[in-house]
């Protein structure tokens, strides 16, 4: 009962983002799309058809009572799913659960954006077949449905990981994360950042909130470098020049 | 006319609020788009930010060498600074709203700057 009350409270409090009528439940891999999928099932009390949409694929499942009853359809189909489509999953049929996991992982596991439509259900299976609870599937599939949300800077960096070639992330002056060859970034941090921020602050009308500064061709080898500042967090990065637009749009979506 | 180029760019980019053409060697805004109503102090600050971000006279505040394109984003605006490839002191300073399509804008603004800097306008 307590879990049900928590879920209802969370649903009522949600400040959701919708796109084309679908609720966006994972953006840039945050939260993990499979965890987002299970959470959507976990939030479904009355029987519904949940249509999960990525940029490339759609998968329809039937959920009820916080349980996944089964997979109705997938498009494009990842291999032969005829043995899965329309079948109610059950703990007594572990192969079916494994195959459902494989299909879901392949279809939505790496989605950069995952959204869900909640629709009236189509007829599915037999009335007495309840499926498997979202919590049960999370345990079987070793997925943490309630992983702690990442801090904004970490979210920004993870979302852009594909376009970042080197990273030096510091929190309150202490190195938090490094990735790739950070020698040039370390030099920038050691010798330039403080003076740069001071110079910036001397300019009139400066906003002291989060900032993203991208400099195309700023490193000797022609690489693009950026600095993202949010409170105590400073991230210096070398990024692919064609990633500038994505870098900016994700920064805006997280910090603005 | 330079102002016509600036106006034309601004007219095709809804998210762009001010465009100015500047000379980094003197740190002066030379021309703005017709509708710009930024006071002189704000234009000077914009040019100062361009100099800081792009670097001037071979010196840089951040990075190892002067860069060609800089973007400075905060919650309320996105500022894009572009340097002409053949005339390093010719720069375009643009103030946009946060929802600007950066890739599209940078492409259009670069073409605009090249035309201005090459004397084709």
Coordinates of C-alpha atoms in Angstrom, one line a residue:
Chain A
X1 CA 0.0 0.0 0.0
X2 CA 2.8 2.3 0.9
X3 CA 4.5 1.7 -2.5
X4 CA 1.2 2.4 -4.2
X5 CA 0.8 5.7 -2.4
X6 CA 4.4 6.7 -3.2
X7 CA 3.8 6.0 -6.9
X8 CA 0.5 7.9 -7.0
X9 CA 2.2 10.9 -5.2
X10 CA 5.1 10.8 -7.7
X11 CA 2.6 10.7 -10.6
X12 CA 0.7 13.7 -9.3
X13 CA 3.9 15.6 -8.7
X14 CA 5.5 15.0 -12.1
X15 CA 6.6 17.8 -14.2
X16 CA 6.6 15.8 -17.4
X17 CA 7.8 16.7 -20.8
X18 CA 5.7 15.7 -23.8
X19 CA 6.6 15.4 -27.4
X20 CA 3.9 14.6 -30.0
X21 CA 1.6 13.5 -27.3
X22 CA 4.1 11.0 -25.8
X23 CA 5.7 11.4 -22.4
X24 CA 9.4 11.7 -22.6
X25 CA 10.8 9.2 -19.9
X26 CA 14.4 9.1 -20.9
X27 CA 16.6 11.7 -22.5
X28 CA 20.2 11.2 -23.5
X29 CA 20.3 7.9 -21.7
X30 CA 19.1 9.5 -18.4
X31 CA 17.6 7.6 -16.7
X32 CA 18.7 4.4 -18.3
X33 CA 16.0 3.6 -20.9
X34 CA 15.4 0.1 -19.6
X35 CA 14.9 1.5 -16.1
X36 CA 12.6 4.1 -17.6
X37 CA 10.7 1.4 -19.3
X38 CA 10.2 -0.6 -16.1
X39 CA 9.2 2.6 -14.2
X40 CA 6.5 3.3 -16.8
X41 CA 5.2 -0.3 -16.3
X42 CA 5.4 0.2 -12.5
X43 CA 3.3 3.3 -12.7
X44 CA 0.5 1.6 -14.7
X45 CA -2.3 0.5 -12.4
X46 CA -5.3 -0.1 -14.8
X47 CA -4.7 -2.2 -17.9
X48 CA -3.2 -0.1 -20.7
X49 CA -1.3 -0.5 -23.9
X50 CA 2.0 1.3 -23.5
X51 CA 3.6 2.3 -26.8
X52 CA 7.3 3.1 -26.3
X53 CA 8.8 5.2 -29.1
X54 CA 12.4 5.9 -29.8
X55 CA 13.7 7.8 -32.9
X56 CA 13.8 4.6 -34.8
X57 CA 11.5 2.0 -33.2
X58 CA 8.2 1.4 -31.6
X59 CA 7.3 -1.3 -29.2
X60 CA 3.8 -2.0 -27.8
X61 CA 3.3 -3.8 -24.5
X62 CA 0.4 -4.5 -22.3
X63 CA 0.7 -3.5 -18.6
X64 CA -1.6 -3.7 -15.7
X65 CA -1.4 -3.7 -11.9
X66 CA 2.2 -2.5 -12.1
X67 CA 3.0 -5.7 -14.0
X68 CA 4.2 -6.3 -17.6
X69 CA 1.7 -8.7 -19.1
X70 CA 3.5 -9.1 -22.4
X71 CA 4.7 -7.6 -25.6
X72 CA 2.1 -7.0 -28.2
X73 CA 4.3 -5.9 -31.2
X74 CA 7.6 -4.3 -32.1
X75 CA 8.5 -2.3 -35.2
X76 CA 10.9 -2.8 -36.8
X77 CA 10.9 -6.3 -35.4
X78 CA 14.3 -7.3 -34.0
X79 CA 14.4 -10.7 -35.5
X80 CA 11.6 -13.2 -35.2
X81 CA 9.3 -12.2 -32.3
X82 CA 6.4 -14.4 -33.2
X83 CA 6.9 -16.5 -30.1
X84 CA 6.8 -13.4 -28.0
X85 CA 4.1 -11.2 -29.5
X86 CA 0.8 -11.6 -27.8
X87 CA 2.1 -14.1 -25.2
X88 CA 1.7 -13.4 -21.5
X89 CA 5.1 -13.6 -19.8
X90 CA 5.3 -15.6 -16.6
X91 CA 8.0 -16.5 -14.1
X92 CA 7.4 -20.2 -15.0
X93 CA 8.6 -19.5 -18.5
X94 CA 12.1 -18.0 -18.0
X95 CA 13.0 -18.3 -21.7
X96 CA 10.1 -16.0 -22.5
X97 CA 11.4 -13.4 -20.0
X98 CA 14.9 -13.7 -21.3
X99 CA 13.7 -13.2 -24.9
X100 CA 11.6 -10.2 -23.8
X101 CA 14.7 -8.7 -22.2
X102 CA 16.7 -9.3 -25.3
X103 CA 14.1 -7.7 -27.5
X104 CA 13.6 -4.7 -25.2
X105 CA 17.4 -4.2 -24.9
X106 CA 17.9 -4.2 -28.6
X107 CA 14.9 -2.0 -29.3
X108 CA 15.1 0.6 -26.6
X109 CA 18.2 -0.1 -24.5
X110 CA 20.4 2.5 -26.2
X111 CA 17.7 5.0 -27.2
X112 CA 18.9 8.6 -26.9
X113 CA 15.2 9.5 -26.3
X114 CA 12.4 7.3 -25.1
X115 CA 8.8 8.4 -24.9
X116 CA 5.7 6.5 -24.0
X117 CA 2.0 6.8 -25.0
X118 CA -0.5 5.3 -22.6
X119 CA -3.5 4.0 -24.7
X120 CA -6.6 1.9 -24.1
X121 CA -5.6 -1.8 -24.1
X122 CA -6.1 -4.2 -27.0
X123 CA -7.3 -7.7 -26.1
X124 CA -4.3 -9.7 -24.8
X125 CA -3.8 -13.2 -23.5
X126 CA -6.1 -14.8 -21.1
X127 CA -7.8 -13.0 -18.3
X128 CA -6.1 -14.9 -15.5
X129 CA -2.6 -14.3 -16.8
X130 CA -1.1 -11.4 -14.8
X131 CA 2.4 -11.2 -16.2
X132 CA 5.4 -10.3 -14.0
X133 CA 5.7 -7.2 -11.8
X134 CA 8.0 -4.4 -12.9
X135 CA 9.9 -4.8 -9.6
X136 CA 10.3 -8.6 -10.3
X137 CA 11.6 -7.9 -13.8
X138 CA 14.0 -5.3 -12.4
X139 CA 15.4 -7.9 -10.1
X140 CA 15.6 -10.6 -12.8
X141 CA 17.2 -8.2 -15.3
X142 CA 19.5 -6.5 -12.7
X143 CA 18.1 -3.1 -13.4
X144 CA 17.9 -0.4 -10.7
X145 CA 14.6 1.3 -11.3
X146 CA 15.3 3.9 -8.7
X147 CA 18.9 4.8 -9.5
X148 CA 19.7 8.2 -8.0
X149 CA 19.3 11.0 -10.5
X150 CA 22.6 12.3 -11.7
X151 CA 23.8 15.8 -10.8
X152 CA 23.1 18.3 -13.7
X153 CA 26.8 18.5 -14.8
X154 CA 27.2 14.7 -14.8
X155 CA 24.0 14.4 -16.7
X156 CA 25.2 17.0 -19.3
X157 CA 28.5 15.1 -19.6
X158 CA 27.0 11.7 -19.9
X159 CA 24.4 12.9 -22.5
X160 CA 27.3 14.3 -24.6
X161 CA 29.7 11.4 -24.1
X162 CA 29.6 10.4 -27.8
X163 CA 30.9 13.9 -28.8
X164 CA 33.5 14.4 -26.1
X165 CA 37.1 13.3 -26.9
X166 CA 38.7 14.4 -23.6
X167 CA 37.2 15.6 -20.3
X168 CA 38.5 17.1 -17.1
X169 CA 35.7 17.5 -14.6
X170 CA 36.4 19.2 -11.3
X171 CA 34.2 19.9 -8.3
X172 CA 35.2 22.6 -5.9
X173 CA 38.7 22.4 -7.5
X174 CA 39.1 18.7 -7.0
X175 CA 39.3 16.4 -10.0
X176 CA 36.1 14.4 -10.3
X177 CA 36.5 12.7 -13.6
X178 CA 39.0 12.5 -16.4
X179 CA 38.6 11.0 -19.9
X180 CA 41.0 10.8 -22.8
X181 CA 44.2 12.9 -23.1
X182 CA 43.6 15.8 -20.7
X183 CA 47.1 17.3 -20.9
X184 CA 45.9 20.4 -22.8
X185 CA 42.9 20.8 -20.6
X186 CA 44.9 20.4 -17.4
X187 CA 47.1 23.2 -18.7
X188 CA 44.1 25.4 -19.3
X189 CA 42.8 24.7 -15.9
X190 CA 46.1 25.3 -14.1
X191 CA 46.9 28.5 -15.9
X192 CA 43.9 30.2 -17.5
X193 CA 40.5 29.4 -16.0
X194 CA 40.7 31.6 -12.9
X195 CA 41.9 34.6 -14.9
X196 CA 39.3 34.0 -17.6
X197 CA 36.4 33.9 -15.2
X198 CA 37.7 37.0 -13.5
X199 CA 37.9 38.8 -16.9
X200 CA 34.4 37.6 -17.7
X201 CA 33.0 38.9 -14.5
X202 CA 34.4 42.3 -15.2
X203 CA 32.3 42.6 -18.3
X204 CA 29.0 44.5 -17.7
X205 CA 25.7 42.6 -17.2
X206 CA 27.3 39.2 -16.6
X207 CA 25.0 36.4 -15.6
X208 CA 26.6 34.5 -12.7
X209 CA 24.5 31.4 -13.4
X210 CA 25.6 28.3 -15.3
X211 CA 27.6 29.0 -18.4
X212 CA 28.8 27.1 -21.4
X213 CA 31.6 28.5 -23.5
X214 CA 32.7 26.7 -26.7
X215 CA 35.8 27.6 -28.6
X216 CA 36.1 26.0 -32.1
X217 CA 39.8 25.5 -33.0
X218 CA 41.1 26.7 -29.6
X219 CA 43.7 24.0 -29.2
X220 CA 47.0 23.8 -31.2
X221 CA 45.9 20.7 -33.1
X222 CA 42.8 22.6 -34.2
X223 CA 40.5 20.8 -31.8
X224 CA 37.5 22.5 -30.3
X225 CA 37.5 23.0 -26.5
X226 CA 34.7 24.0 -24.2
X227 CA 34.3 25.0 -20.6
X228 CA 31.0 24.4 -18.7
X229 CA 30.5 26.1 -15.4
X230 CA 27.7 25.4 -12.9
X231 CA 28.3 26.3 -9.3
X232 CA 31.3 24.4 -8.0
X233 CA 31.4 22.2 -11.0
X234 CA 33.7 23.0 -13.9
X235 CA 34.1 20.7 -16.9
X236 CA 36.7 21.3 -19.5
X237 CA 36.3 19.3 -22.6
X238 CA 37.6 18.6 -26.1
X239 CA 34.7 18.0 -28.4
X240 CA 34.0 17.1 -32.0
X241 CA 33.3 20.4 -33.8
X242 CA 30.2 18.9 -35.4
X243 CA 28.8 18.3 -31.9
X244 CA 28.5 22.0 -31.1
X245 CA 24.7 22.2 -31.7
X246 CA 24.1 19.1 -29.6
X247 CA 26.4 20.3 -26.8
X248 CA 24.4 23.6 -26.7
X249 CA 20.9 22.1 -26.9
X250 CA 21.6 19.6 -24.2
X251 CA 23.1 22.3 -22.0
X252 CA 20.1 24.4 -22.4
X253 CA 17.7 21.5 -21.7
X254 CA 19.5 20.8 -18.4
X255 CA 20.6 24.2 -17.1
X256 CA 18.4 26.8 -18.6
Chain B
X1 CA 26.2 47.5 -47.6
X2 CA 27.3 45.8 -44.5
X3 CA 24.1 46.7 -42.7
X4 CA 22.0 45.0 -45.4
X5 CA 23.9 41.8 -44.9
X6 CA 23.3 42.0 -41.1
X7 CA 19.6 42.8 -41.6
X8 CA 19.3 39.9 -44.1
X9 CA 20.8 37.5 -41.7
X10 CA 18.7 38.7 -38.8
X11 CA 15.5 38.4 -40.9
X12 CA 16.1 34.8 -41.6
X13 CA 17.0 33.9 -38.0
X14 CA 14.1 34.5 -35.5
X15 CA 16.2 33.6 -32.5
X16 CA 18.8 36.3 -33.4
X17 CA 18.2 39.6 -31.6
X18 CA 21.3 41.6 -32.4
X19 CA 24.1 41.3 -34.9
X20 CA 27.1 43.5 -35.0
X21 CA 30.2 43.7 -37.2
X22 CA 33.3 44.6 -35.2
X23 CA 37.0 45.3 -35.6
X24 CA 38.9 43.4 -32.9
X25 CA 42.1 45.4 -33.5
X26 CA 40.4 48.5 -32.2
X27 CA 37.8 46.6 -30.2
X28 CA 35.0 48.6 -31.8
X29 CA 31.6 47.7 -33.1
X30 CA 31.5 49.2 -36.6
X31 CA 27.9 48.4 -37.7
X32 CA 24.9 46.8 -36.1
X33 CA 21.7 45.6 -37.7
X34 CA 19.1 48.3 -38.2
X35 CA 16.8 47.3 -35.5
X36 CA 19.4 46.9 -32.8
X37 CA 18.7 49.1 -29.8
X38 CA 21.6 48.1 -27.6
X39 CA 23.2 51.1 -25.9
X40 CA 26.8 51.9 -26.7
X41 CA 28.0 50.4 -23.4
X42 CA 26.3 47.1 -24.2
X43 CA 27.9 47.1 -27.6
X44 CA 31.3 47.8 -26.1
X45 CA 30.7 44.9 -23.6
X46 CA 29.7 42.6 -26.5
X47 CA 32.9 43.5 -28.4
X48 CA 34.9 42.9 -25.2
X49 CA 33.4 39.5 -24.8
X50 CA 34.2 38.7 -28.4
X51 CA 37.8 39.6 -27.8
X52 CA 38.0 37.6 -24.7
X53 CA 36.4 34.5 -26.2
X54 CA 38.1 34.6 -29.6
X55 CA 41.5 36.0 -28.6
X56 CA 43.2 39.0 -30.1
X57 CA 46.6 39.8 -31.5
X58 CA 47.7 36.1 -31.2
X59 CA 46.9 36.1 -27.5
X60 CA 44.2 34.0 -25.9
X61 CA 42.4 34.0 -22.6
X62 CA 41.3 30.4 -22.9
X63 CA 42.9 27.7 -25.0
X64 CA 46.2 27.5 -27.0
X65 CA 45.4 29.6 -30.0
X66 CA 42.9 32.2 -31.2
X67 CA 39.7 30.4 -32.3
X68 CA 37.4 31.0 -35.3
X69 CA 34.1 30.5 -33.6
X70 CA 33.0 31.0 -30.0
X71 CA 29.7 30.4 -28.3
X72 CA 28.9 31.8 -24.9
X73 CA 25.6 30.5 -23.4
X74 CA 23.9 31.3 -20.2
X75 CA 20.3 31.0 -19.1
X76 CA 19.1 34.2 -20.8
X77 CA 21.0 34.3 -24.0
X78 CA 23.4 32.7 -26.4
X79 CA 26.2 34.8 -27.9
X80 CA 28.0 33.6 -31.0
X81 CA 31.2 35.2 -32.2
X82 CA 32.7 34.5 -35.5
X83 CA 36.1 35.5 -37.0
X84 CA 36.6 36.0 -40.7
X85 CA 39.1 33.3 -42.0
X86 CA 41.1 35.8 -44.1
X87 CA 40.8 38.9 -41.9
X88 CA 41.3 37.9 -38.3
X89 CA 40.2 41.2 -36.9
X90 CA 36.8 41.1 -38.7
X91 CA 34.3 39.5 -36.4
X92 CA 30.6 39.1 -36.2
X93 CA 29.0 39.4 -32.7
X94 CA 25.5 37.9 -32.4
X95 CA 23.1 37.9 -29.5
X96 CA 20.5 35.2 -29.7
X97 CA 17.7 33.7 -27.6
X98 CA 18.5 30.4 -25.8
X99 CA 16.4 28.4 -28.3
X100 CA 18.6 29.3 -31.3
X101 CA 19.4 26.4 -33.7
X102 CA 23.2 26.8 -33.3
X103 CA 24.3 24.7 -36.3
X104 CA 22.0 26.5 -38.7
X105 CA 22.8 29.9 -37.3
X106 CA 26.6 29.4 -37.4
X107 CA 26.4 28.3 -41.0
X108 CA 24.4 31.3 -42.1
X109 CA 26.4 33.7 -40.0
X110 CA 29.7 32.4 -41.4
X111 CA 28.5 32.9 -44.9
X112 CA 27.3 36.4 -44.0
X113 CA 30.7 37.3 -42.5
X114 CA 32.6 36.0 -45.4
X115 CA 30.6 38.1 -47.8
X116 CA 31.2 41.2 -45.6
X117 CA 34.9 40.5 -45.1
X118 CA 35.6 39.8 -48.7
X119 CA 34.0 43.1 -49.7
X120 CA 31.1 41.4 -51.5
X121 CA 28.5 43.6 -49.8

